[in-house]
Coordinates of C-alpha atoms in Angstrom, one line a residue:
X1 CA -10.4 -51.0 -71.5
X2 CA -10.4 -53.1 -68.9
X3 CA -8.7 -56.9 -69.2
X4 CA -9.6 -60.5 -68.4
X5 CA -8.0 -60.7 -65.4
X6 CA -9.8 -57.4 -63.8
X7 CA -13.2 -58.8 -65.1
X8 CA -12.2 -62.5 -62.8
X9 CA -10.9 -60.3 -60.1
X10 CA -14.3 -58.4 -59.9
X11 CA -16.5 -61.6 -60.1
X12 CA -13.9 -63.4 -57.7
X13 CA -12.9 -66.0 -59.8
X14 CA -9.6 -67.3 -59.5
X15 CA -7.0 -66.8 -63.0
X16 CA -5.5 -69.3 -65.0
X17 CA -2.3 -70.3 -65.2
X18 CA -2.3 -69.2 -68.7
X19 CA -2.7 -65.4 -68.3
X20 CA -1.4 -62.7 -71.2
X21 CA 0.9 -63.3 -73.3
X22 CA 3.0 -67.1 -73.7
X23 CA 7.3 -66.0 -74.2
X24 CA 9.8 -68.5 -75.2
X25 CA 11.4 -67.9 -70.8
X26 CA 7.7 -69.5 -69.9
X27 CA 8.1 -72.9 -72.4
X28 CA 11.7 -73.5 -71.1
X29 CA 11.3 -73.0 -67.6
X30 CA 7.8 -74.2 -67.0
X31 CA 8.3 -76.4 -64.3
X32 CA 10.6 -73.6 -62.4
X33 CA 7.3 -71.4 -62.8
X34 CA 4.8 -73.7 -61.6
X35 CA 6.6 -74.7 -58.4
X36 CA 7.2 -70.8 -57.5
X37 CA 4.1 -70.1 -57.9
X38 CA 2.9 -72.7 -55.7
X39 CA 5.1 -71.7 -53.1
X40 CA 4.3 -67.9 -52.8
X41 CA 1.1 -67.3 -54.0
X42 CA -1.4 -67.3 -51.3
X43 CA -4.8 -66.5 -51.8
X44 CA -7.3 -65.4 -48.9
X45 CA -11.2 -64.8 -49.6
X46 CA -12.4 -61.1 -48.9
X47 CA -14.7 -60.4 -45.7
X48 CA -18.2 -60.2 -46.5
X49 CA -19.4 -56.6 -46.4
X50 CA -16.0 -55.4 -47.0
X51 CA -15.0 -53.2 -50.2
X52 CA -12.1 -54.4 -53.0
X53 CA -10.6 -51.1 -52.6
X54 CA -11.0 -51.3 -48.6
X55 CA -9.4 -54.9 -49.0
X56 CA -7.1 -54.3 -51.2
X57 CA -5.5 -51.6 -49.2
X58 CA -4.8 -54.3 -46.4
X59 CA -2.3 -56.6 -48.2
X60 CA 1.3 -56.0 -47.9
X61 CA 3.8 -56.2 -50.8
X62 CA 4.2 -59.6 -49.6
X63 CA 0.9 -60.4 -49.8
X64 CA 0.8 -61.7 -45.9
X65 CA -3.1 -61.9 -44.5
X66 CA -4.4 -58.8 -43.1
X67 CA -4.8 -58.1 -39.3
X68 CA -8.3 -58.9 -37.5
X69 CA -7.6 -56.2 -35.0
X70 CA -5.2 -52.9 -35.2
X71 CA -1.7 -53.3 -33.5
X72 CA 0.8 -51.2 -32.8
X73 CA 4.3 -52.6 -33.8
X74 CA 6.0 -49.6 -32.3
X75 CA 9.0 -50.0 -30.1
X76 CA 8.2 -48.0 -27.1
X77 CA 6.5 -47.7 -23.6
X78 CA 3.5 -49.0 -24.5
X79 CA 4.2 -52.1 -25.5
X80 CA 7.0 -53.1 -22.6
X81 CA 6.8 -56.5 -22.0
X82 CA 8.6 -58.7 -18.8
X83 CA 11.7 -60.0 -20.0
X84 CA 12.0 -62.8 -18.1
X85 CA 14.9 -64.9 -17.8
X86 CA 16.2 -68.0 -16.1
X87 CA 16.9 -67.2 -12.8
X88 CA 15.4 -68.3 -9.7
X89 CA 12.8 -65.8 -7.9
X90 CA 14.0 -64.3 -4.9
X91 CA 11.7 -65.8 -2.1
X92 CA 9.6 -63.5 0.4
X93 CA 9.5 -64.8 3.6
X94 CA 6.8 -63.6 6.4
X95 CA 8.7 -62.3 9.6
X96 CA 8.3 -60.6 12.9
X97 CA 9.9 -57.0 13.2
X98 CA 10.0 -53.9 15.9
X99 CA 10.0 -50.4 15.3
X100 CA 12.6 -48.5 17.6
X101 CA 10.0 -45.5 17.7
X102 CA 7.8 -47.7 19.7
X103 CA 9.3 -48.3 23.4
X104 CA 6.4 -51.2 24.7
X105 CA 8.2 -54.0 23.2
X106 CA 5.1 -54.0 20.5
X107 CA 6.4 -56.9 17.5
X108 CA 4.6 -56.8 14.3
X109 CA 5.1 -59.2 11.5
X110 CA 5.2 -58.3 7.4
X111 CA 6.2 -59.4 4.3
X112 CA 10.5 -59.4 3.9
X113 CA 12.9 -61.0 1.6
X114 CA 14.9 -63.7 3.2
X115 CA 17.9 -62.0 2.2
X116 CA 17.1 -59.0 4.4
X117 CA 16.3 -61.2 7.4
X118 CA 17.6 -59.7 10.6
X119 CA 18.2 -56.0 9.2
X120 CA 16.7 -52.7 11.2
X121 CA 13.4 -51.9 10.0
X122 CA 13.9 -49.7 7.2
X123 CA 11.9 -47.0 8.0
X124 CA 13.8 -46.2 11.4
X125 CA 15.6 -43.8 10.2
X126 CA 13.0 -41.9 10.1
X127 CA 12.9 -41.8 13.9
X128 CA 13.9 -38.0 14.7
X129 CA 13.9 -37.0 18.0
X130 CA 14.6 -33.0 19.6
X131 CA 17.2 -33.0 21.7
X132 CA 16.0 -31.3 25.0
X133 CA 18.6 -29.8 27.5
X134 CA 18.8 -31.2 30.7
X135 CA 20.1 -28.7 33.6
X136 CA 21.5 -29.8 36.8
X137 CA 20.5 -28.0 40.1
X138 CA 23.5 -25.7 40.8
X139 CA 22.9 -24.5 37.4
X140 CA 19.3 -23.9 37.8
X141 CA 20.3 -21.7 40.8
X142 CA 23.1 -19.8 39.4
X143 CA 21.8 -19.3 36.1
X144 CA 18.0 -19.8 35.3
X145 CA 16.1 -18.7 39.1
X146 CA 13.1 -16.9 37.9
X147 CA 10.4 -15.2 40.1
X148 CA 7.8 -16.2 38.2
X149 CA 8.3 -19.5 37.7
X150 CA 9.4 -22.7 40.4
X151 CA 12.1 -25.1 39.9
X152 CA 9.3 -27.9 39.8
X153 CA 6.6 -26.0 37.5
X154 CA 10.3 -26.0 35.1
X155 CA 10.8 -29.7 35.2
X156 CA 7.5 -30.5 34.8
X157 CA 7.4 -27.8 31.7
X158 CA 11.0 -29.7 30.3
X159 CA 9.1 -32.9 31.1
X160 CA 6.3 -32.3 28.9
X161 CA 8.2 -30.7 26.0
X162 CA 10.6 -34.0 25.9
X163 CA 7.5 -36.1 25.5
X164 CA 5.5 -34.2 23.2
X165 CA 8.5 -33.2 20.8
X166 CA 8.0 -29.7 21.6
X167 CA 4.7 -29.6 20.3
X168 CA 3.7 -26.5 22.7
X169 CA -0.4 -27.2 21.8
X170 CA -0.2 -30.6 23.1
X171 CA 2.0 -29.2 25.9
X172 CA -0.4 -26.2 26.6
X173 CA -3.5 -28.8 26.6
X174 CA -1.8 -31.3 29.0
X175 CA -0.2 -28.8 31.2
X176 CA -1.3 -29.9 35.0
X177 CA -3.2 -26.4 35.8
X178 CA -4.1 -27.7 38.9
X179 CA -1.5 -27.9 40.7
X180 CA 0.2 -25.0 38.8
X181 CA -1.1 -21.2 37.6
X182 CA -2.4 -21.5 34.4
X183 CA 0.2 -20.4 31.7
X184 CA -0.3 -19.5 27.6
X185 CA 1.6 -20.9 24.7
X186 CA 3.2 -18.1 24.5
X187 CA 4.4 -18.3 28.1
X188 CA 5.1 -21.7 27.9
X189 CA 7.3 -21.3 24.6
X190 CA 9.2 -17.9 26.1
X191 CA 10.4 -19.5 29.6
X192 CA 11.7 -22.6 27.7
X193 CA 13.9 -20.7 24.9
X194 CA 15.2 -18.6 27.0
X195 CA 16.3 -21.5 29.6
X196 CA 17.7 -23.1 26.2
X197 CA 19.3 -19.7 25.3
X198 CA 21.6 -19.4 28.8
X199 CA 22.0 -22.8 28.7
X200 CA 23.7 -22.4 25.2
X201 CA 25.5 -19.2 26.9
X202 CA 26.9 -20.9 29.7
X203 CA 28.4 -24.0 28.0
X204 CA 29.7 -22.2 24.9
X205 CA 33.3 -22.4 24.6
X206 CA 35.0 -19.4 25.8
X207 CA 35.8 -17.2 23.1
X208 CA 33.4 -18.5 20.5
X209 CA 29.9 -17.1 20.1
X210 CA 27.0 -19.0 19.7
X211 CA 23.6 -19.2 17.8
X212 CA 20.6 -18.3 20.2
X213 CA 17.2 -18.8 19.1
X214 CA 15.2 -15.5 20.5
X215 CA 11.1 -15.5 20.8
X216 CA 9.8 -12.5 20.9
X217 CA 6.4 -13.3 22.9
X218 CA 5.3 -10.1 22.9
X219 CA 5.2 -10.3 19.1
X220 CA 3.5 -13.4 19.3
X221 CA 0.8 -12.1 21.6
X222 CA -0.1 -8.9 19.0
X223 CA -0.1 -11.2 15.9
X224 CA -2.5 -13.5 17.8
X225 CA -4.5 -10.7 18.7
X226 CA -4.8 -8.7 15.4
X227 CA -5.4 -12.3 13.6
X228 CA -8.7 -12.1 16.3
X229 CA -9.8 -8.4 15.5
X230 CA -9.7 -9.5 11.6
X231 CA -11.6 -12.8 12.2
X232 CA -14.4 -11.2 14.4
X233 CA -15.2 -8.6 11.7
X234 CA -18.6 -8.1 10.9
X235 CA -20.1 -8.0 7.1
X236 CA -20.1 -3.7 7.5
X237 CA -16.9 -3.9 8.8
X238 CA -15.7 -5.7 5.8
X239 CA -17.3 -3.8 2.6
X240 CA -16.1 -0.5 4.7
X241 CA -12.6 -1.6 5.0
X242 CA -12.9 -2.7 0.8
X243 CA -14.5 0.6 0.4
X244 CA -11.6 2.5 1.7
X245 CA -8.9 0.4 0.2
X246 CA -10.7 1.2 -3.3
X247 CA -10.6 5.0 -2.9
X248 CA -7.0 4.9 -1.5
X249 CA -6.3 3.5 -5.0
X250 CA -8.1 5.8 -6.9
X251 CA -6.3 8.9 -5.1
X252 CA -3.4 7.1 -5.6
X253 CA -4.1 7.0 -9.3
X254 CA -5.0 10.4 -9.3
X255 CA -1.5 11.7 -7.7
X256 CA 0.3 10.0 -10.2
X257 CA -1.2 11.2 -13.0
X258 CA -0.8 15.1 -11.5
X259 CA 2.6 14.2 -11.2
X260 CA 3.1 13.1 -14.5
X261 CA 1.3 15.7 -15.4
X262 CA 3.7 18.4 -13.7
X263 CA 6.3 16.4 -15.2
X264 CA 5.1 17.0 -18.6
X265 CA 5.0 20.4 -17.8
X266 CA 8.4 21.1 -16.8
X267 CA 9.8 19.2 -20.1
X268 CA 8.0 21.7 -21.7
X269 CA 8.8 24.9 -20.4
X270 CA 12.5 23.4 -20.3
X271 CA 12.1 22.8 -24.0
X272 CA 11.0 26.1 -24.6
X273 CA 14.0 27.8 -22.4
X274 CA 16.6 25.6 -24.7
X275 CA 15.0 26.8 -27.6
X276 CA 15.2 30.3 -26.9
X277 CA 18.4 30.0 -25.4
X278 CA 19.7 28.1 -28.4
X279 CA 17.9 30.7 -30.8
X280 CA 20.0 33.7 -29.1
X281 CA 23.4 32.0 -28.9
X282 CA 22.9 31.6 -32.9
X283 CA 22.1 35.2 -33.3
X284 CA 25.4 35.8 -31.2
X285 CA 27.7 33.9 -33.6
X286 CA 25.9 34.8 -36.7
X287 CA 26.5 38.6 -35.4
X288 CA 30.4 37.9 -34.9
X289 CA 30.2 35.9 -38.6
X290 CA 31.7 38.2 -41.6
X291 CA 29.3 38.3 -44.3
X292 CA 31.6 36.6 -46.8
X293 CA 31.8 33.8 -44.6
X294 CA 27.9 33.4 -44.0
X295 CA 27.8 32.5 -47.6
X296 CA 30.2 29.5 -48.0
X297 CA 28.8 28.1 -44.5
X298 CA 25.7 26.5 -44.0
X299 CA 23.7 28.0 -40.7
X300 CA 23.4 25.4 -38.2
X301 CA 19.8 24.0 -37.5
X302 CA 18.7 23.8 -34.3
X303 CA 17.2 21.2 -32.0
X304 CA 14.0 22.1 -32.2
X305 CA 11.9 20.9 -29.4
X306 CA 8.3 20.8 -30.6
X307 CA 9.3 18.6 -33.6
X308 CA 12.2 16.5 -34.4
X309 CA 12.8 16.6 -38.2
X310 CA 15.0 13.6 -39.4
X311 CA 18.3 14.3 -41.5
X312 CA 18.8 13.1 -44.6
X313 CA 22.6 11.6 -44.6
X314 CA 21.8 9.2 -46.4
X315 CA 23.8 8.8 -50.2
X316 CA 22.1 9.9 -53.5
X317 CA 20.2 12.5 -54.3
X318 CA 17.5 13.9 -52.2
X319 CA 14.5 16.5 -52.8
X320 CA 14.8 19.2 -50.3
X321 CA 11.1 19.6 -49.6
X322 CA 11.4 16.1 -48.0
X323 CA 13.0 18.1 -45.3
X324 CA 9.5 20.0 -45.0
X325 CA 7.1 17.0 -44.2
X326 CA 6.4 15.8 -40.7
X327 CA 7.4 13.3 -39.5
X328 CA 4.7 9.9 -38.3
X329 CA 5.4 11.4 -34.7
X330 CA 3.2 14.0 -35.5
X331 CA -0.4 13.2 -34.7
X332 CA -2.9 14.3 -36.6
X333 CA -4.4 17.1 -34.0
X334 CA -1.3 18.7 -33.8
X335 CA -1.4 18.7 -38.0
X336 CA -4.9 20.1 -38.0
X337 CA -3.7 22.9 -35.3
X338 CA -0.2 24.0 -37.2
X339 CA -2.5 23.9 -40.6
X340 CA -5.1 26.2 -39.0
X341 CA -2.9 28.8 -37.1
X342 CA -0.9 29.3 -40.5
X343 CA -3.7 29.8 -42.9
X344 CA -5.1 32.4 -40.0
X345 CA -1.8 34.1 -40.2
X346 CA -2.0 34.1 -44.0
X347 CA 1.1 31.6 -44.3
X348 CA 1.6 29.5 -47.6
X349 CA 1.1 25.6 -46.4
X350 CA 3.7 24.3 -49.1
X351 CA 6.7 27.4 -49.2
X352 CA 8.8 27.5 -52.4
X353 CA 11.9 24.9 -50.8
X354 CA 14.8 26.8 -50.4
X355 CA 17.7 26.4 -47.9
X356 CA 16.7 29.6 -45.2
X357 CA 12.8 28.9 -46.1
X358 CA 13.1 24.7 -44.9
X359 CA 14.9 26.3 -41.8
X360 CA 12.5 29.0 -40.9
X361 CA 9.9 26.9 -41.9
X362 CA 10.4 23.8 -39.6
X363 CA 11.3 26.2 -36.6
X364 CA 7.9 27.9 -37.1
X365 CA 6.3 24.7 -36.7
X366 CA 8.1 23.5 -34.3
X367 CA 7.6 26.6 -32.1
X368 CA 3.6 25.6 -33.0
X369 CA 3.7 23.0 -31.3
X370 CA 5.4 24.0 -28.8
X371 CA 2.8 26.4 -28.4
X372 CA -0.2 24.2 -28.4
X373 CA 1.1 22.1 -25.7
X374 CA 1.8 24.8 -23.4
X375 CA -1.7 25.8 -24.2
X376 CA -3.2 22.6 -23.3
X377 CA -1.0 21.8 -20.3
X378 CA -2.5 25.7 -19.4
X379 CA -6.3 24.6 -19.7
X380 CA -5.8 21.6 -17.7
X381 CA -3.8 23.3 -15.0
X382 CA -7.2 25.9 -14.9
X383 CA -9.8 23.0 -15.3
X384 CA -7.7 21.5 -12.2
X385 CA -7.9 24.6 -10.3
X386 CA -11.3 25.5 -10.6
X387 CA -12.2 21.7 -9.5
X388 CA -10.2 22.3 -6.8
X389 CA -11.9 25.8 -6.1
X390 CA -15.6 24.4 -6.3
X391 CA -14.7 21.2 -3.8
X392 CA -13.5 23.8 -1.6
X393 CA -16.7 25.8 -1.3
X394 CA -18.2 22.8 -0.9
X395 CA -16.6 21.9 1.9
X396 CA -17.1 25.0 3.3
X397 CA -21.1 24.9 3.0
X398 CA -21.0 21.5 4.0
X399 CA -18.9 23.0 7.2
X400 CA -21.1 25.8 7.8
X401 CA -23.7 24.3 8.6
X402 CA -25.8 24.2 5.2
X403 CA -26.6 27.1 4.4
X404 CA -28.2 28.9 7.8
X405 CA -28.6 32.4 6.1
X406 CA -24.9 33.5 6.3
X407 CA -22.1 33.7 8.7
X408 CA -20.9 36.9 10.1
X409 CA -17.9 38.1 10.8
X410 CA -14.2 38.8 9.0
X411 CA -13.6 36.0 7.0
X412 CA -17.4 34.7 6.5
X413 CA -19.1 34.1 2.9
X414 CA -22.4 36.6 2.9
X415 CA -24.7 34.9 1.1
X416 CA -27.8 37.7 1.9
X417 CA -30.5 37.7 -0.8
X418 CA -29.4 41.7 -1.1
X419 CA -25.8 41.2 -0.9
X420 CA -23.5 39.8 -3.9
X421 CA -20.3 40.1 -2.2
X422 CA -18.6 36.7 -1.3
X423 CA -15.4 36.4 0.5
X424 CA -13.3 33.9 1.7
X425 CA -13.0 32.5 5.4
X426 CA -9.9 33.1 7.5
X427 CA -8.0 30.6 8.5
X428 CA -8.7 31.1 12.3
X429 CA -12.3 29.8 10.8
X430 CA -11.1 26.8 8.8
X431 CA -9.1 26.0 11.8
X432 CA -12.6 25.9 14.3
X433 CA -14.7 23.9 11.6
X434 CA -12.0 21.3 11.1
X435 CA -11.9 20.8 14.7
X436 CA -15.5 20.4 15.5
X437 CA -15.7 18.1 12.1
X438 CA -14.0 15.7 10.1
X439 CA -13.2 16.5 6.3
X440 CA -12.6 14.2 4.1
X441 CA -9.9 14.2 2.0
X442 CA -9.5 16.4 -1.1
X443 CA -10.9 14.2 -4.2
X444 CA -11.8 11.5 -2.2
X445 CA -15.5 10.5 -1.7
X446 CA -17.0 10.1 1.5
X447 CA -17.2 6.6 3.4
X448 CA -20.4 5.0 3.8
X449 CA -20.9 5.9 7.8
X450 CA -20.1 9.3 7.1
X451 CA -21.8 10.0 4.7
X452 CA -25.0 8.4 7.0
X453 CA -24.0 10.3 9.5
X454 CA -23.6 13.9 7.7
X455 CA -26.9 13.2 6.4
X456 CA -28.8 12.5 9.8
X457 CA -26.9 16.0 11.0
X458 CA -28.1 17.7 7.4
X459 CA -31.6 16.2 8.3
X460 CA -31.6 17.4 11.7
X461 CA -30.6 21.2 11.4
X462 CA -33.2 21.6 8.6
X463 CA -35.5 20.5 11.0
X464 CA -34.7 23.0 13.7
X465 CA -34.7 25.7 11.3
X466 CA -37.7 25.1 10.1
X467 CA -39.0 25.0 14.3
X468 CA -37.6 28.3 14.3
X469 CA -40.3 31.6 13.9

């Protein structure tokens, strides 16, 4: 049930002083009481439209007035405040400077400290300047006479590059053509590195060996020219070019996987040699064995090379038909296949568990699938071959001209309506048709333009042969 003072506190009345219970502490120390309780108890009036709970929630355990607006209290970046102190400010003072980039004498004025009146310009060190060689005239003689080029077409190139920083556009595009021949960049830049590379030949110290920069402007002149050729292509150009690279891929795709499939192939035939190999050398030694020995010693299990059972090392005791199962490497194909050869050949699927019969056992599965590999690495090599067989005869009709009635001669295909003899062409004949045509690669489809063009020629000889009486 609920007391007095909820009811007052729900009809916002303030309490009495006189609330619950009176002890013999309150009578003695009365006046203590009342002038505490004048001194901390505060009492602020609830917002309008605000909830006791919601209100209630906002006072602190010292019952200080709630916040108007959220604040974050958090020491931190975001509230960083200027801690200012007692110092004087530093005083900015307006004041001419000069920039020793700038050679006209130009002054500017900005804002400075007056402590850092009369210091360079801060941002002249900035200033960087390419150190061009300067040659004297018995050196230019001796050392850098060119046929091509005249001692004054050389100044004025040196002339130009010292000005422009050896920015060799702006030197190209203020080059005085007039009164010279008209050079390229390329020009321009390979007359002055090599001029800098004798230079730095000549004055090297004798002994040392020093650093030349060497421009190959031949290189230059090829780059430039192929970056042309790939800018200038047209639209066809373009989706040929992506065309090709796309079935250059997808050959390349398809030679790896005959390679890997090759691979596969030679595992397995190796796996089947060790086998066999391993198989007769055990024969050997059991042969040389003396019978009383064969039954104290265990036989040795091969590696088998279909199927790798696991060995049971472990300690405790084990079940020997946990030797027979298959292991998860297994998949389940290969589990259908060894279940259906043995009950064709009449074999028990679960063998009573002896020592000889887990041996024998596992090897005859393993030699299963051993064999059903090599059978489907067999039908993929044929599927293979026969692809390969049909895009060769269709090459060769595509060579011979469509199919004009037959070709005569040694090595010709007769394709007579009486006639059901086919034979293969020499390859005196391959030789002539792969000179008068192009063939495309083996697997790989035919570009766009030839594949127009083959079908204008297709379009054409049907035409003529159907002019023909």
């Amino acid at each position: 049930m609920g007391t007095g003072a909820d009811v007052r506190d729900i009809l916002e009345l303030t309490g009495g002083e006189n609330d619950g219970p009176i002890s013999k502490k309150d009578l003695i120390n009365s006046d203590k009481k009342k002038s505490k309780k004048t001194t901390e108890t505060l009492t602020f009036k609830r917002p309008e439209g605000m909830h006791r709970e919601v209100y209630a929630l906002l006072y602190s355990d010292k019952k200080d007035a709630p916040p108007l607006l959220p604040s974050d209290t958090t020491q931190g970046y975001r509230t960083v405040k200027a801690k200012l102190g007692c110092k004087k400010v530093r005083p900015w003072k307006w004041m001419p400077f000069t920039n020793p980039a700038r050679r006209d004498g130009a002054i500017f004025h900005h804002w400075r400290r007056v402590a850092e009146e009369g210091k360079d310009y801060p941002f002249a060190r900035f200033n960087k300047t390419v150190q061009v060689p300067v040659y004297s005239e018995q050196e230019y003689q001796v050392h850098l006479h060119d046929d091509g080029w005249t001692k004054a077409e050389t100044d004025h190139l040196f002339d130009l590059c010292k000005r422009f920083d050896l920015r060799f556009i702006v030197v190209h595009d203020r080059y005085d053509y007039q009164q010279y021949r008209k050079r390229s960049v390329e020009d321009l830049k390979e007359r002055y590195y090599s001029i800098c590379g004798k230079l730095t030949k000549v004055r090297a110290a004798s002994g040392t060996e020093p650093k030349i920069y060497i421009f190959d402007a031949g290189h230059e002149r090829r780059r430039k020219e192929q970056l042309e050729k790939l800018f200038n292509r047209t639209p066809e150009q373009v989706a040929e070019e992506e065309y090709l690279i796309q079935e250059l891929r997808k050959i390349e795709t398809r030679k790896k996987e005959r390679e890997k499939k090759a691979q596969d192939l030679q595992k397995l035939i190796k796996a089947a040699d060790t086998t066999t190999e391993l198989r007769r050398a055990e024969k050997r030694v059991s042969k040389k064995k003396l019978p009383q020995k064969r039954e104290t010693e265990k036989p040795a299990v091969p590696e088998t090379a279909g199927i790798k059972f696991p060995d049971f090392k472990s300690a405790g005791v084990t079940l020997r038909s946990q030797r027979m199962k298959l292991p998860s490497s297994v998949g389940q194909k290969k589990n259908k296949a060894i279940e259906q050869i043995l009950m064709e050949q009449g074999v028990d699927l679960n063998p009573m568990p002896t020592e000889e019969i887990v041996q024998m056992f596992n090897e005859l599965r393993s030699d299963l699938v051993l064999l059903y590999e090599l059978k489907q690495a067999h039908s993929n090599c044929e599927y293979e071959q026969q692809m390969l067989r049909h895009r060769y005869e269709a090459l060769l009709k595509a060579g011979s001209g469509g199919g004009c009635g037959g070709i005569t001669g040694a090595g010709t295909l007769a394709s007579t309506p009486g006639g059901d003899a086919q034979s293969w062409p020499s390859t005196d004949d391959i030789k002539v048709e792969a000179k008068e045509q192009i063939i495309d690669v083996v697997g790989a489809p035919l570009t766009p333009n030839s594949r127009k063009r083959r079908e204008s020629a297709s379009s054409s000889s049907s035409v003529k042969k159907v002019k023909k009486p």
